[in-house]
Amino acid sequence: MKASRIAAAAAVAGSAVLVLSSPAFAHVSVQPDGTAAKGGYALVNFRVPNERDEASTTKLEVTFPADHPLASVMPEKIDGWKITVTKSKLDKPLEVHGQKIGEAVSKVTWTADGKGIEPGYVQRFPVSMGALPDDADELVFKAVQTYSNKEVVRWIEVQEDGAEEPENPAPVLALSAASEGDHHGGTTAEDASDESSDDVEAAASTTEASDGTDTTARVLGVVGIVVGAAGVAYGVLAGRRRTTTEA
């Protein structure tokens, strides 16, 4: 009886780890394909999971940071999605490769032509962007996710230093230190576009494989916790039996 109770407790503890960790996977987030170096160009993926059981995600709107406007923003085409790029005039023109640019992309909207992101699935929205600022450590993008049942989730809350993670955090792109080849336009917008176009299928395969690896690692970690707890319980029970036998 004692062994059964201890094993049951261990299983509950392992399940709790899985349940508590799962909400972190439900956020809309942004990750670079490789690195996002300051002053350079990068291909990034906005990762959008479907959190609902009975509705599909049919629209994603991503607002780009106004405090660090990007001269070049080029989303990749995705089957089943219509893409709308919105530009806004800049209060202070940007100078890129000796040319002044008076407007920049302020928002990109993806609207599903078909089923969208169905329950239980995740979708990546790749975007080539640059030049990334060299005077910031991160870029904050605000995203709005719309479901087929008209529900709207706003991922716009900014993480405050020392505070708990907000309920609906905005996607944040961390910027790495610039290398010699990346800094101050080491890669042009055209080069970034060509590279991202040539490698988009490989990038998608790599990121999907990465997700599968991460998920497997998390599951194995939870299983390890449960097995470890059960092992401890078995050891305690065996010790008690030896004590009883010797007595």
Short mmCIF file of C-alpha atoms in Angstrom, two decimals:
data_model
loop_
_atom_site.label_atom_id
_atom_site.label_comp_id
_atom_site.label_asym_id
_atom_site.label_seq_id
_atom_site.Cartn_x
_atom_site.Cartn_y
_atom_site.Cartn_z
CA MET A 1 0.00 0.00 0.00
CA LYS A 2 2.77 2.41 0.99
CA ALA A 3 4.66 1.68 -2.21
CA SER A 4 1.53 2.34 -4.28
CA ARG A 5 0.88 5.64 -2.51
CA ILE A 6 4.45 6.82 -2.96
CA ALA A 7 4.45 5.86 -6.65
CA ALA A 8 1.16 7.70 -7.14
CA ALA A 9 2.56 10.81 -5.47
CA ALA A 10 5.62 10.68 -7.71
CA ALA A 11 3.43 10.45 -10.81
CA VAL A 12 1.35 13.43 -9.65
CA ALA A 13 4.55 15.45 -9.08
CA GLY A 14 5.79 14.66 -12.59
CA SER A 15 2.44 15.60 -14.11
CA ALA A 16 2.51 18.88 -12.22
CA VAL A 17 5.86 19.74 -13.81
CA LEU A 18 4.40 19.09 -17.25
CA VAL A 19 1.26 21.13 -16.58
CA LEU A 20 3.16 24.06 -15.07
CA SER A 21 5.66 24.20 -17.91
CA SER A 22 3.15 23.98 -20.75
CA PRO A 23 1.83 27.61 -20.61
CA ALA A 24 5.28 28.88 -21.58
CA PHE A 25 4.87 27.20 -24.98
CA ALA A 26 1.58 28.98 -25.68
CA HIS A 27 2.93 32.50 -26.12
CA VAL A 28 3.40 34.20 -29.45
CA SER A 29 7.17 34.59 -29.69
CA VAL A 30 9.95 35.60 -32.09
CA GLN A 31 13.25 33.81 -32.66
CA PRO A 32 16.03 34.44 -35.17
CA ASP A 33 17.08 31.82 -37.68
CA GLY A 34 20.66 31.73 -36.41
CA THR A 35 21.64 35.03 -34.82
CA ALA A 36 20.26 38.57 -34.88
CA ALA A 37 23.39 40.70 -34.68
CA LYS A 38 23.33 44.41 -33.97
CA GLY A 39 23.74 46.47 -37.11
CA GLY A 40 23.09 43.50 -39.40
CA TYR A 41 20.21 41.73 -41.11
CA ALA A 42 18.42 38.63 -39.90
CA LEU A 43 15.72 36.16 -40.82
CA VAL A 44 13.36 35.80 -37.85
CA ASN A 45 10.33 33.63 -37.23
CA PHE A 46 7.21 34.75 -35.41
CA ARG A 47 6.00 31.53 -33.77
CA VAL A 48 2.23 31.34 -33.21
CA PRO A 49 0.68 28.37 -31.37
CA ASN A 50 -3.07 27.79 -31.29
CA GLU A 51 -4.27 27.86 -27.68
CA ARG A 52 -7.91 27.01 -28.33
CA ASP A 53 -9.54 23.60 -28.70
CA GLU A 54 -12.48 24.65 -30.84
CA ALA A 55 -11.20 27.59 -32.90
CA SER A 56 -8.44 28.25 -35.43
CA THR A 57 -6.09 31.21 -35.56
CA THR A 58 -7.07 33.14 -38.68
CA LYS A 59 -5.12 36.38 -38.34
CA LEU A 60 -1.85 37.68 -36.93
CA GLU A 61 -0.87 41.34 -36.72
CA VAL A 62 2.67 42.27 -35.69
CA THR A 63 3.52 45.90 -34.93
CA PHE A 64 7.16 46.86 -35.42
CA PRO A 65 8.98 49.07 -32.89
CA ALA A 66 8.66 52.77 -33.67
CA ASP A 67 11.67 53.68 -31.52
CA HIS A 68 13.94 51.55 -33.73
CA PRO A 69 12.46 51.63 -37.25
CA LEU A 70 13.75 49.06 -39.72
CA ALA A 71 14.55 50.16 -43.26
CA SER A 72 14.01 46.70 -44.74
CA VAL A 73 11.21 44.31 -43.74
CA MET A 74 10.37 41.50 -46.18
CA PRO A 75 7.99 38.71 -45.10
CA GLU A 76 8.23 35.32 -46.77
CA LYS A 77 5.25 34.01 -48.71
CA ILE A 78 3.24 31.32 -46.89
CA ASP A 79 0.71 29.07 -48.58
CA GLY A 80 -2.78 29.71 -47.27
CA TRP A 81 -2.02 33.21 -45.95
CA LYS A 82 -2.47 36.70 -47.39
CA ILE A 83 0.20 39.17 -46.28
CA THR A 84 -0.31 42.92 -45.92
CA VAL A 85 2.62 45.23 -45.21
CA THR A 86 1.82 48.65 -43.71
CA LYS A 87 4.33 51.50 -43.91
CA SER A 88 4.40 54.77 -41.98
CA LYS A 89 6.28 58.03 -42.45
CA LEU A 90 9.22 58.57 -40.13
CA ASP A 91 9.62 61.71 -38.04
CA LYS A 92 13.35 61.43 -38.65
CA PRO A 93 14.46 59.85 -41.96
CA LEU A 94 16.87 56.94 -41.86
CA GLU A 95 20.12 56.96 -43.80
CA VAL A 96 20.98 53.58 -45.29
CA HIS A 97 23.92 53.09 -47.66
CA GLY A 98 24.04 56.81 -48.32
CA GLN A 99 20.32 57.10 -49.09
CA LYS A 100 17.66 58.72 -46.94
CA ILE A 101 14.54 56.67 -46.25
CA GLY A 102 11.46 58.57 -45.14
CA GLU A 103 9.19 55.65 -44.28
CA ALA A 104 9.46 52.23 -42.68
CA VAL A 105 7.28 49.19 -42.10
CA SER A 106 5.11 49.70 -39.04
CA LYS A 107 2.98 46.55 -39.22
CA VAL A 108 2.72 43.23 -41.02
CA THR A 109 -0.61 41.38 -41.11
CA TRP A 110 -1.14 37.72 -42.04
CA THR A 111 -4.73 36.72 -42.83
CA ALA A 112 -5.67 33.09 -43.47
CA ASP A 113 -7.18 32.24 -46.85
CA GLY A 114 -8.15 28.78 -45.61
CA LYS A 115 -8.34 27.04 -42.25
CA GLY A 116 -5.53 29.00 -40.59
CA ILE A 117 -3.75 27.47 -37.61
CA GLU A 118 -5.96 24.64 -36.42
CA PRO A 119 -6.17 23.44 -32.79
CA GLY A 120 -3.08 21.52 -31.75
CA TYR A 121 -0.81 23.15 -34.34
CA VAL A 122 1.79 25.91 -34.49
CA GLN A 123 2.70 28.16 -37.42
CA ARG A 124 5.85 30.12 -38.21
CA PHE A 125 5.79 33.45 -40.02
CA PRO A 126 9.30 34.21 -41.35
CA VAL A 127 10.44 37.78 -41.95
CA SER A 128 13.77 39.12 -43.23
CA MET A 129 14.58 42.41 -41.52
CA GLY A 130 17.31 44.97 -40.99
CA ALA A 131 19.37 46.83 -40.45
CA LEU A 132 18.98 45.95 -36.80
CA PRO A 133 19.83 48.77 -34.37
CA ASP A 134 23.32 48.84 -32.91
CA ASP A 135 22.25 50.82 -29.84
CA ALA A 136 19.73 48.33 -28.40
CA ASP A 137 19.91 44.88 -26.81
CA GLU A 138 16.43 43.81 -27.89
CA LEU A 139 13.46 44.70 -30.03
CA VAL A 140 9.90 44.44 -28.71
CA PHE A 141 7.15 43.53 -31.18
CA LYS A 142 3.49 43.74 -30.22
CA ALA A 143 1.27 41.02 -31.69
CA VAL A 144 -2.49 40.56 -31.96
CA GLN A 145 -3.86 37.04 -32.54
CA THR A 146 -7.40 36.58 -33.86
CA TYR A 147 -9.36 33.32 -33.76
CA SER A 148 -12.12 32.02 -36.01
CA ASN A 149 -14.66 32.54 -33.20
CA LYS A 150 -13.78 36.29 -33.23
CA GLU A 151 -11.77 36.07 -30.01
CA VAL A 152 -8.78 38.44 -29.96
CA VAL A 153 -5.68 37.95 -27.82
CA ARG A 154 -3.28 40.88 -27.53
CA TRP A 155 0.33 39.92 -26.90
CA ILE A 156 1.41 43.45 -26.03
CA GLU A 157 2.53 43.47 -22.39
CA VAL A 158 6.16 44.49 -21.88
CA GLN A 159 8.22 42.56 -19.34
CA GLU A 160 9.39 44.80 -16.50
CA ASP A 161 12.78 44.21 -14.86
CA GLY A 162 12.43 42.15 -11.70
CA ALA A 163 8.70 41.56 -12.23
CA GLU A 164 6.89 38.32 -12.98
CA GLU A 165 6.18 37.49 -16.60
CA PRO A 166 2.92 39.17 -17.70
CA GLU A 167 -0.04 37.11 -18.77
CA ASN A 168 0.22 38.19 -22.41
CA PRO A 169 3.88 39.12 -22.99
CA ALA A 170 4.93 40.85 -26.20
CA PRO A 171 7.39 38.95 -28.42
CA VAL A 172 10.97 40.07 -27.77
CA LEU A 173 13.90 39.61 -30.16
CA ALA A 174 17.26 39.52 -28.36
CA LEU A 175 20.11 41.13 -30.30
CA SER A 176 23.60 39.68 -30.13
CA ALA A 177 26.87 41.60 -30.29
CA ALA A 178 27.84 42.60 -33.81
CA SER A 179 30.58 40.67 -35.53
CA GLU A 180 32.98 42.30 -38.00
CA GLY A 181 30.96 41.05 -40.97
CA ASP A 182 27.57 42.07 -39.57
CA HIS A 183 28.23 45.56 -38.24
CA HIS A 184 27.24 48.72 -40.12
CA GLY A 185 25.68 47.14 -43.16
CA GLY A 186 28.08 44.26 -43.62
CA THR A 187 25.12 42.52 -45.25
CA THR A 188 22.84 44.50 -47.52
CA ALA A 189 19.07 44.24 -47.62
CA GLU A 190 19.32 42.64 -51.05
CA ASP A 191 21.79 40.05 -49.80
CA ALA A 192 19.54 39.24 -46.86
CA SER A 193 16.56 38.87 -49.18
CA ASP A 194 18.45 36.55 -51.54
CA GLU A 195 19.76 34.40 -48.70
CA SER A 196 16.39 34.11 -47.01
CA SER A 197 14.66 33.24 -50.29
CA ASP A 198 17.21 30.55 -51.12
CA ASP A 199 17.17 29.07 -47.64
CA VAL A 200 13.54 29.46 -46.55
CA GLU A 201 12.69 25.75 -46.98
CA ALA A 202 15.82 24.69 -45.13
CA ALA A 203 15.12 27.24 -42.40
CA ALA A 204 11.57 25.97 -41.96
CA SER A 205 12.77 22.36 -41.75
CA THR A 206 15.44 23.31 -39.24
CA THR A 207 13.08 25.22 -36.98
CA GLU A 208 10.45 22.47 -37.11
CA ALA A 209 13.11 19.90 -36.23
CA SER A 210 14.26 22.12 -33.39
CA ASP A 211 10.72 22.25 -32.02
CA GLY A 212 10.48 18.45 -32.16
CA THR A 213 13.81 18.13 -30.35
CA ASP A 214 12.80 20.66 -27.69
CA THR A 215 9.48 18.93 -27.10
CA THR A 216 11.14 15.50 -26.88
CA ALA A 217 13.71 16.84 -24.43
CA ARG A 218 11.01 18.33 -22.22
CA VAL A 219 8.98 15.11 -22.26
CA LEU A 220 12.06 13.02 -21.42
CA GLY A 221 12.87 15.46 -18.63
CA VAL A 222 9.43 15.00 -17.10
CA VAL A 223 9.69 11.22 -17.47
CA GLY A 224 13.09 11.36 -15.77
CA ILE A 225 11.62 13.26 -12.84
CA VAL A 226 8.83 10.71 -12.44
CA VAL A 227 11.22 7.74 -12.71
CA GLY A 228 13.64 9.36 -10.28
CA ALA A 229 10.90 10.01 -7.75
CA ALA A 230 9.67 6.43 -8.10
CA GLY A 231 13.23 5.19 -7.59
CA VAL A 232 13.60 7.17 -4.40
CA ALA A 233 10.28 5.83 -3.18
CA TYR A 234 11.36 2.27 -3.97
CA GLY A 235 14.64 2.80 -2.11
CA VAL A 236 12.84 4.08 0.96
CA LEU A 237 10.43 1.14 0.89
CA ALA A 238 13.26 -1.38 0.43
CA GLY A 239 15.14 0.14 3.35
CA ARG A 240 12.11 -0.24 5.56
CA ARG A 241 11.72 -3.87 4.53
CA ARG A 242 15.38 -4.62 5.35
CA THR A 243 14.97 -2.93 8.73
CA THR A 244 11.87 -5.02 9.44
CA THR A 245 13.62 -8.25 8.35
CA GLU A 246 16.71 -7.60 10.48
CA ALA A 247 14.55 -6.79 13.49
#
